[in-house]
PDB file of C-alpha atoms in Angstrom:
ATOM      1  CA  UNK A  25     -38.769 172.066  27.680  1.00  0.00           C
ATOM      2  CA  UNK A  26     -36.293 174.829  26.528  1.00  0.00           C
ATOM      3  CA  UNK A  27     -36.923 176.626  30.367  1.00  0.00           C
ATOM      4  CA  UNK A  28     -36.175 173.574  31.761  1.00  0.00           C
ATOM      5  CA  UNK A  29     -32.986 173.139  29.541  1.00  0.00           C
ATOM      6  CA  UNK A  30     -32.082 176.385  30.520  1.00  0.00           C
ATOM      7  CA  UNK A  31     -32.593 176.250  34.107  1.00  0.00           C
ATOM      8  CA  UNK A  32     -30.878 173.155  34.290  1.00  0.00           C
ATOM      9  CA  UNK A  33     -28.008 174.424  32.935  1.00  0.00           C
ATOM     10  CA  UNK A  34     -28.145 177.804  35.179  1.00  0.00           C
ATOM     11  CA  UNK A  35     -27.791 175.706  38.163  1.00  0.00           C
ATOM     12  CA  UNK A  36     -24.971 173.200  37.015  1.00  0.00           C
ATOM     13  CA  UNK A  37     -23.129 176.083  36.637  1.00  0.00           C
ATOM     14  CA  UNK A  38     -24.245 177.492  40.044  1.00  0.00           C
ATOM     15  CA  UNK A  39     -22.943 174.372  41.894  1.00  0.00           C
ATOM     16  CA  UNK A  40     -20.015 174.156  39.569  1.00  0.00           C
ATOM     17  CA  UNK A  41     -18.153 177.861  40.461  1.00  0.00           C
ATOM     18  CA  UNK A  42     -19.299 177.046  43.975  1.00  0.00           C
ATOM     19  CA  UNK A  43     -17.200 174.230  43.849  1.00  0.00           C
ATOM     20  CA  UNK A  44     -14.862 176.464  42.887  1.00  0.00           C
ATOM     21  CA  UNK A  45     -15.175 179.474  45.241  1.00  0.00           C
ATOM     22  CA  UNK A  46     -14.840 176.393  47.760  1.00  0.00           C
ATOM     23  CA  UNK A  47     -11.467 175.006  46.065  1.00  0.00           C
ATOM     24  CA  UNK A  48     -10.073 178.584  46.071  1.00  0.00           C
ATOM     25  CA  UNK A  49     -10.750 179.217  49.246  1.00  0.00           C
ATOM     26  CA  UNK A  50      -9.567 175.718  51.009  1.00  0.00           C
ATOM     27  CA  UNK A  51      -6.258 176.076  48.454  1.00  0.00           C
ATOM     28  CA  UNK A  52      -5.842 179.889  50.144  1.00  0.00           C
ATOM     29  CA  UNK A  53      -6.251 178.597  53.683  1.00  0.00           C
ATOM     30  CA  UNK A  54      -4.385 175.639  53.130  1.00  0.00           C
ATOM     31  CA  UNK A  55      -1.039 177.766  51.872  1.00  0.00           C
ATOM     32  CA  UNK A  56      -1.426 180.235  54.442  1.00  0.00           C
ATOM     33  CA  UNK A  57      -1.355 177.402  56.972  1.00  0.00           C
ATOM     34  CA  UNK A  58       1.719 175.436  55.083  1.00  0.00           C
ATOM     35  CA  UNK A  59       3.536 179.267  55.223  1.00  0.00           C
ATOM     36  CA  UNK A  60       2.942 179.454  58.926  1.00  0.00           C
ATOM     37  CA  UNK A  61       4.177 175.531  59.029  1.00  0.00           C
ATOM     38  CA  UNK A  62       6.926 176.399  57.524  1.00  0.00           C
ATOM     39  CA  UNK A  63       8.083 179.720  59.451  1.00  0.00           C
ATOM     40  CA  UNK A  64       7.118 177.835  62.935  1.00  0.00           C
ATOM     41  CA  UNK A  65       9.477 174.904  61.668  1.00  0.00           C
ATOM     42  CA  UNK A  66      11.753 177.166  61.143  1.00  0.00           C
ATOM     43  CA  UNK A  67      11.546 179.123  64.129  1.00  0.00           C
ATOM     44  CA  UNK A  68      11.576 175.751  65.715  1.00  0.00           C
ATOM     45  CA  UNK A  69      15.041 174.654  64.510  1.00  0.00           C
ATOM     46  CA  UNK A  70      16.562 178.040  64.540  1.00  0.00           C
ATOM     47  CA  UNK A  71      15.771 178.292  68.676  1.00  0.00           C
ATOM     48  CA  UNK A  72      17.140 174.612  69.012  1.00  0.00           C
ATOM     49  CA  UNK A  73      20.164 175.363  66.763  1.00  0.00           C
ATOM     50  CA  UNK A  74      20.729 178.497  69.147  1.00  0.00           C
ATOM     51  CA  UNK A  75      19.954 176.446  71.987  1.00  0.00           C
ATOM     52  CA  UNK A  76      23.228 174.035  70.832  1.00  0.00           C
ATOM     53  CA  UNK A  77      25.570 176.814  69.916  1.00  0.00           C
ATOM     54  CA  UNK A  78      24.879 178.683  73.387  1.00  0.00           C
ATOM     55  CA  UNK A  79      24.586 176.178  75.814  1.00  0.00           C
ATOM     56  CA  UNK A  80      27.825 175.881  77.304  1.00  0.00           C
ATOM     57  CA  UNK A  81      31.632 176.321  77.634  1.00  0.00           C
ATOM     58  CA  UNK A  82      33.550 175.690  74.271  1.00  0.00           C
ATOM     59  CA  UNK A  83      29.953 175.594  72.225  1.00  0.00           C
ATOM     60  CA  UNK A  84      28.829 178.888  73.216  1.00  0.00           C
ATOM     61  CA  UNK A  85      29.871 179.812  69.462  1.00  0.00           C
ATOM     62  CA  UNK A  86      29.385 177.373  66.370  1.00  0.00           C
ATOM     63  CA  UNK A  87      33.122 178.961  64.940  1.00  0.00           C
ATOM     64  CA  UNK A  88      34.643 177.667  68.241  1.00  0.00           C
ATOM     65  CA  UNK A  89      33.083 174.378  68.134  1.00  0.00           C
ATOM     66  CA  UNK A  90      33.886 173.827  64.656  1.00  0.00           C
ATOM     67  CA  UNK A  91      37.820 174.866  65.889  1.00  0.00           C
ATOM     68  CA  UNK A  92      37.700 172.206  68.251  1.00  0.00           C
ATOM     69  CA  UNK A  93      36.109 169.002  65.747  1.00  0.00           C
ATOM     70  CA  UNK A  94      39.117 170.172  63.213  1.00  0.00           C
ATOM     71  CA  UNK A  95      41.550 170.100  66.246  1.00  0.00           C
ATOM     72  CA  UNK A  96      40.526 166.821  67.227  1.00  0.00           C
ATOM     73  CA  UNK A  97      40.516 165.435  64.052  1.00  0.00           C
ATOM     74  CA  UNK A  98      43.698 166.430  63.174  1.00  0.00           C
ATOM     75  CA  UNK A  99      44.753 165.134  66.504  1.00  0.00           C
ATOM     76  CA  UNK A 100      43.646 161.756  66.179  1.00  0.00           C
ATOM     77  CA  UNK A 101      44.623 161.658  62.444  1.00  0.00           C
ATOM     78  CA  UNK A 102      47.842 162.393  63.352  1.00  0.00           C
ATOM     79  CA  UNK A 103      48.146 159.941  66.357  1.00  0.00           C
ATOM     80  CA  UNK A 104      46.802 157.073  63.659  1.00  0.00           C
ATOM     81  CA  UNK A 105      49.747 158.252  60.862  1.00  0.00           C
ATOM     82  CA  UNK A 106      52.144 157.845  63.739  1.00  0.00           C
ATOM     83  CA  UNK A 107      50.984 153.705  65.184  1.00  0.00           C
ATOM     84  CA  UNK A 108      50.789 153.219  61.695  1.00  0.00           C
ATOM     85  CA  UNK A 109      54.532 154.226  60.759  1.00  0.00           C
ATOM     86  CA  UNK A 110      56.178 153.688  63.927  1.00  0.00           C
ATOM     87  CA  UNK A 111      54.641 149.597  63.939  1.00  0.00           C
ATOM     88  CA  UNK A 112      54.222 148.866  59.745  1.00  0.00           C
ATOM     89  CA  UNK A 113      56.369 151.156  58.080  1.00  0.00           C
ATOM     90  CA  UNK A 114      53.216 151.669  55.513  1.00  0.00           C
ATOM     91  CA  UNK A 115      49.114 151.379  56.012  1.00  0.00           C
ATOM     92  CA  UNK A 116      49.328 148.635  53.300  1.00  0.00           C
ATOM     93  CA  UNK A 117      50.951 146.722  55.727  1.00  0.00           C
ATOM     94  CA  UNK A 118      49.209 146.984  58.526  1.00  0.00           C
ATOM     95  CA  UNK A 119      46.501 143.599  59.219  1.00  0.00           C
ATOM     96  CA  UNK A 120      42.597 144.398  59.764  1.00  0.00           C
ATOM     97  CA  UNK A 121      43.275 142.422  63.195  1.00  0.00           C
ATOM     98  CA  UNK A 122      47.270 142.859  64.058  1.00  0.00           C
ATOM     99  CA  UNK A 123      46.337 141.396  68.085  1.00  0.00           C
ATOM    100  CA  UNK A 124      45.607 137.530  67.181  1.00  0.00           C
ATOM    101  CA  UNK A 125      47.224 136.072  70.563  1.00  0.00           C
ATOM    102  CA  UNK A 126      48.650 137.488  73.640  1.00  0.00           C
ATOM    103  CA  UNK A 127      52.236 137.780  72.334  1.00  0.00           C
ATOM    104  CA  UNK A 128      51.332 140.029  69.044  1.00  0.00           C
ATOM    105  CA  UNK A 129      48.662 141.978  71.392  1.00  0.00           C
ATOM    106  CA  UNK A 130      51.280 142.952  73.237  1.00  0.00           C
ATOM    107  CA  UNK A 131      53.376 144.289  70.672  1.00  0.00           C
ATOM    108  CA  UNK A 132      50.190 145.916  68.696  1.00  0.00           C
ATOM    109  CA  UNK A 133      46.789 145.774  71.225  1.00  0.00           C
ATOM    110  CA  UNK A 134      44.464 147.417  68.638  1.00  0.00           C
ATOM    111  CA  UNK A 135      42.846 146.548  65.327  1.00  0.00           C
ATOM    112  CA  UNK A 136      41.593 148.626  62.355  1.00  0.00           C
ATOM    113  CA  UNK A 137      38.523 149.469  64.417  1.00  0.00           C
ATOM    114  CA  UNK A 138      40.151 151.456  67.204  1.00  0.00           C
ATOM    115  CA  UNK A 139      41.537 154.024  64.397  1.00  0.00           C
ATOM    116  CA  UNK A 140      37.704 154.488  63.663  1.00  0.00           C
ATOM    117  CA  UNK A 141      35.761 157.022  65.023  1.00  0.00           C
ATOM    118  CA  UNK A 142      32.704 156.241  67.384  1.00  0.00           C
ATOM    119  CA  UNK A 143      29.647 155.841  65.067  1.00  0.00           C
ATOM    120  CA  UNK A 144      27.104 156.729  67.765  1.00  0.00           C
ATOM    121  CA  UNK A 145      25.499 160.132  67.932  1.00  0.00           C
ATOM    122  CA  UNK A 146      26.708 162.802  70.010  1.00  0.00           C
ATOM    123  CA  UNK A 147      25.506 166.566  70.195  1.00  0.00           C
ATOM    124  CA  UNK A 148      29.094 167.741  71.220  1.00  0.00           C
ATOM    125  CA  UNK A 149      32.440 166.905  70.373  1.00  0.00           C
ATOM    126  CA  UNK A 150      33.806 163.224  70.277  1.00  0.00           C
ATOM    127  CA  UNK A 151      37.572 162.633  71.290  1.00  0.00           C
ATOM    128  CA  UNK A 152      39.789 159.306  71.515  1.00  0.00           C
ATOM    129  CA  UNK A 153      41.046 159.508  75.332  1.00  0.00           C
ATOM    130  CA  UNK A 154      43.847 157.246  76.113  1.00  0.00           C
ATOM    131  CA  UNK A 155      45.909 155.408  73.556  1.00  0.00           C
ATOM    132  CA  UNK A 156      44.429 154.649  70.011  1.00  0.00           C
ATOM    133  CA  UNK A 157      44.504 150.826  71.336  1.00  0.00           C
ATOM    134  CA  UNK A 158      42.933 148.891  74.079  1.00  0.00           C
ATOM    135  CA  UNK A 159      42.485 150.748  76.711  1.00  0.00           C
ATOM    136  CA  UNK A 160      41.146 154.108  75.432  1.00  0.00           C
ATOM    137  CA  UNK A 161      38.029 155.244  74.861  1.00  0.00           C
ATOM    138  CA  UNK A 162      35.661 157.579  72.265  1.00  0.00           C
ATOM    139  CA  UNK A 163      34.818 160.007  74.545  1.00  0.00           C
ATOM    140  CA  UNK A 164      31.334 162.550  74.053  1.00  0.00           C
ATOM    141  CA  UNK A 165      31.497 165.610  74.641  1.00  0.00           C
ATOM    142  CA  UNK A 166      35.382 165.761  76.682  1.00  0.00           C
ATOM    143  CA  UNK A 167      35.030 169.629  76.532  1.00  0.00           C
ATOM    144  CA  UNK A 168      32.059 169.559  78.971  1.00  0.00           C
ATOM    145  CA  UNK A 169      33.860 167.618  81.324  1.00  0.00           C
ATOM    146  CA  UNK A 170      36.975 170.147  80.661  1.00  0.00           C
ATOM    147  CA  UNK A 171      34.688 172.993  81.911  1.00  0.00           C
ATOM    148  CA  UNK A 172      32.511 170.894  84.042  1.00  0.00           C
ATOM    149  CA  UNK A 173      30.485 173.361  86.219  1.00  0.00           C
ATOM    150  CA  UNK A 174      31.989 174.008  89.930  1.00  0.00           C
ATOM    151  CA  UNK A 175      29.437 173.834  91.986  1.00  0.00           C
ATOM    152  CA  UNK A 176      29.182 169.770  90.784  1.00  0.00           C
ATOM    153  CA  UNK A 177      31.214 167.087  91.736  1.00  0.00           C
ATOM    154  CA  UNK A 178      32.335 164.842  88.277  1.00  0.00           C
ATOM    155  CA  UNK A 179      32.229 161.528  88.599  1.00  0.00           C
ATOM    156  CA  UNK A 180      33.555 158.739  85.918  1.00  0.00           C
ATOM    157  CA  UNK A 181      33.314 154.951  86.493  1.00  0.00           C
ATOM    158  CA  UNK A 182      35.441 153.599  84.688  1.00  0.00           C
ATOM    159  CA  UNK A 183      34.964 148.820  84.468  1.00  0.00           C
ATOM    160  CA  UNK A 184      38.039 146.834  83.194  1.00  0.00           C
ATOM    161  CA  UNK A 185      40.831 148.474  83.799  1.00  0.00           C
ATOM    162  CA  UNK A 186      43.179 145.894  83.423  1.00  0.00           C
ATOM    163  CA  UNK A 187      46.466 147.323  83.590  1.00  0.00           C
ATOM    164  CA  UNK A 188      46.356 149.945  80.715  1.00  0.00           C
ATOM    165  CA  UNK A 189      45.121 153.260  82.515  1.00  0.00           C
ATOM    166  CA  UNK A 190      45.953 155.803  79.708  1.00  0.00           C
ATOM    167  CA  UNK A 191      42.042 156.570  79.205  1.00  0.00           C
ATOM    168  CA  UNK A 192      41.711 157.346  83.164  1.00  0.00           C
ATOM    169  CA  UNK A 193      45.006 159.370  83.221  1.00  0.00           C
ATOM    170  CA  UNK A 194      43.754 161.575  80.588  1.00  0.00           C
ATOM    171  CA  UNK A 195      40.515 162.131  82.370  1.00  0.00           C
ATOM    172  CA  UNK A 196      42.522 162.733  85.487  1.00  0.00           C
ATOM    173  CA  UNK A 197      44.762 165.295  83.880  1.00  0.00           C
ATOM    174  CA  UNK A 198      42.526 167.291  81.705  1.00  0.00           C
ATOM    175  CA  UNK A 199      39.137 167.663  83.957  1.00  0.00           C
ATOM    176  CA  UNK A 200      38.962 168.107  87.755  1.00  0.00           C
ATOM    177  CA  UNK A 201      37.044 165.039  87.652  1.00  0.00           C
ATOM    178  CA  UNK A 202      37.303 162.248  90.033  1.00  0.00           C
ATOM    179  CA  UNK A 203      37.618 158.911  88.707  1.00  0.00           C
ATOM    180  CA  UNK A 204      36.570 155.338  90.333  1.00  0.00           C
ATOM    181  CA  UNK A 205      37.773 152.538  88.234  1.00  0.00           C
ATOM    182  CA  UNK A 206      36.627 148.308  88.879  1.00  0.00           C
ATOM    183  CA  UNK A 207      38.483 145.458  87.929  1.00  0.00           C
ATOM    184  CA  UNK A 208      38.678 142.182  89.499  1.00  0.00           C
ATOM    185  CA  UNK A 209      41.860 140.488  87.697  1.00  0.00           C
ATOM    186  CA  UNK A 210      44.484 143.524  89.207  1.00  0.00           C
ATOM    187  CA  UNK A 211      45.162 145.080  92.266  1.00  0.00           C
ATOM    188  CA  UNK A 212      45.541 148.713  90.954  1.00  0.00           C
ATOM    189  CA  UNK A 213      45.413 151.081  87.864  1.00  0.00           C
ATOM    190  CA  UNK A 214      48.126 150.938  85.190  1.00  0.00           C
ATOM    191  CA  UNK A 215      51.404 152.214  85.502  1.00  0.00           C
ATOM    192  CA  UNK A 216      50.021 155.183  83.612  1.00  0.00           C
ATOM    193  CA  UNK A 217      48.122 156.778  85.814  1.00  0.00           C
ATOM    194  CA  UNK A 218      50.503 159.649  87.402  1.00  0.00           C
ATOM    195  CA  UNK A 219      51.068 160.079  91.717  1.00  0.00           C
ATOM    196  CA  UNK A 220      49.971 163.623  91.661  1.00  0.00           C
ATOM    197  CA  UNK A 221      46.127 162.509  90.317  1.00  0.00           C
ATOM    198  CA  UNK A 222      45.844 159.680  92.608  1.00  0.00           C
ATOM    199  CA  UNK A 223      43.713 162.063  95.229  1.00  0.00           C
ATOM    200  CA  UNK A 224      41.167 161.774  92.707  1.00  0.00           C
ATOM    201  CA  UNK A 225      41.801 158.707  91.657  1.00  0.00           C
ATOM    202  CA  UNK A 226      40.119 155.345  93.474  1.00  0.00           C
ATOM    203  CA  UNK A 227      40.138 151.275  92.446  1.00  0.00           C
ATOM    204  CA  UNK A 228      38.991 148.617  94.029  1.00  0.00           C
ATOM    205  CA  UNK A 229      39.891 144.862  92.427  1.00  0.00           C
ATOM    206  CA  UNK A 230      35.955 143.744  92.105  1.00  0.00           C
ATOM    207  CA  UNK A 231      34.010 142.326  89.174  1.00  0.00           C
ATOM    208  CA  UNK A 232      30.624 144.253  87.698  1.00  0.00           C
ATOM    209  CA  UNK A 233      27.692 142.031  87.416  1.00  0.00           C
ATOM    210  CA  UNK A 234      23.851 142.047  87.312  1.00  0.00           C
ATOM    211  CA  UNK A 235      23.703 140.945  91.056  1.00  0.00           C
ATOM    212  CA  UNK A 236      25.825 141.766  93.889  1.00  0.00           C
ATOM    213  CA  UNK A 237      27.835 138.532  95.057  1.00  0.00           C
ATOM    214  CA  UNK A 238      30.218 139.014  97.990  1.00  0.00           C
ATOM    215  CA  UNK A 239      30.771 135.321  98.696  1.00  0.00           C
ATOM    216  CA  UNK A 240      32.903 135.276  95.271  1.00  0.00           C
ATOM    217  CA  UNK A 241      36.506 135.897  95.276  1.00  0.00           C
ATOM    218  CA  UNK A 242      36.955 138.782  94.058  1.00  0.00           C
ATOM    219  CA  UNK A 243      33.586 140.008  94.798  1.00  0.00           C
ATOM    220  CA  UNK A 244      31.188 141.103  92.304  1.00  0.00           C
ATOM    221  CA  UNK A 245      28.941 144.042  92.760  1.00  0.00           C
ATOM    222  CA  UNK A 246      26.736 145.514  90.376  1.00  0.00           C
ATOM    223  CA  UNK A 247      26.753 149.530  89.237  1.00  0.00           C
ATOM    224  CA  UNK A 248      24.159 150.555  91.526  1.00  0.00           C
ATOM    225  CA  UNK A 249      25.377 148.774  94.633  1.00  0.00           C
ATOM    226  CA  UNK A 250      28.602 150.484  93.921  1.00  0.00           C
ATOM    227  CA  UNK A 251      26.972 153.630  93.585  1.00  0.00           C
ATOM    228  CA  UNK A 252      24.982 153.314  96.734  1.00  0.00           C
ATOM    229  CA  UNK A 253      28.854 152.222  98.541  1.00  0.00           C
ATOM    230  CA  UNK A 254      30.425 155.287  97.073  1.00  0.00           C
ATOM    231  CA  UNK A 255      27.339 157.650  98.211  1.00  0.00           C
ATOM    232  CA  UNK A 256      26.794 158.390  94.558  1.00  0.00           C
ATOM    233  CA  UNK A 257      23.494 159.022  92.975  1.00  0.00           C
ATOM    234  CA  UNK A 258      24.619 159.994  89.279  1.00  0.00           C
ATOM    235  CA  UNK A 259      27.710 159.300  87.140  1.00  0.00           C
TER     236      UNK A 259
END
């Protein structure tokens, strides 16, 4: 009975520091595998975060992108400070919704919302374009259209117009872009947009729908039609 005992015993122990040797050896294989996780991850984000900072014009360095977010910030800060004073005299004065019918829109055509700044993701920098009211827009990524590539042509559509064009003389003056602009309730761009762009500049008083539907007056067209009519096959 005591051999027995004994060799019982021998071979819970057996099975119990193979357990082990297996535990020690799975942990040791598992770390190495979490280290080579870890410097692949790494390697991983460190390519994509070179990827961002050298891709093109004003990103090819992170300093000089970071120059141009604090330059545009300060820019539209400063634009904001200046509405603000020039039309309330104070913030504290100044309504969440100043535009409530046509006469008071046309003395203030914003709300607190325009001073915001666009909440959507963008890999490159964002930039108000036009007036801090209706009528301009959060651009991303204005410095790639500043240095678009030459051997493309730049195309912006640009749908309600109305008769504010502050956003499309911006475009027109900064880029070497071409802009076609759709409204159907005026005959032309806003008094804004300046006689030596209009080469590059092109409107036509239709409406943007779903479905093309010439039997309306104006016509409506929708973006691909348009596209197709302009000999465009990107924007």
């Amino acid at each position: 009975m005591g051999h027995m005992a004994m060799t019982h015993n021998r071979r819970i122990l057996q099975m119990f520091c193979l357990a082990s040797a297996v535990v020690f050896i799975f942990g040791t294989l598992h770390f190495r595998t979490e280290q080579a996780n870890v410097h692949s991850v790494s390697e991983f984000a460190s390519s994509k975060a070179s990827n961002l900072v050298n891709m093109h014009g004003s990103q090819k360095t992170m300093v000089r992108s970071m120059v141009r977010s604090e330059s545009v910030w300060a820019k539209t800060v400063n634009r904001r400070h200046e509405i603000i004073a020039a039309d309330w005299g104070d913030v504290s004065e100044m309504p969440l919704y100043s535009a409530v019918d046509r006469v008071s829109f046309d003395a203030h055509p914003y709300n607190i919302w325009d001073f915001m700044p666009a909440s959507y993701n963008c890999p490159w920098d964002v930039e108000r374009i036009g007036r801090m009211g209706d009528g301009g827009k959060w651009v991303c990524g204005m410095s790639r259209y500043e240095d678009y590539p030459k051997d493309r042509e730049c195309v912006i559509y640009s749908f309600g117009v109305c008769d504010e064009s502050s956003f499309e003389q911006e475009m027109l003056s900064r880029t070497k872009c071409a802009v076609w602009a759709y409204d159907f309730s005026v005959v032309d761009f806003g008094k804004q947009v300046d006689s030596k762009h209009r080469d590059r500049a092109y409107f036509k008083q239709v409406g943007v729908t779903g479905t093309t539907n010439t039997t309306q007056n104006p016509p409506y067209y929708s973006i691909a039609d348009l596209m197709e009519m302009n000999g465009h096959d990107y924007v």
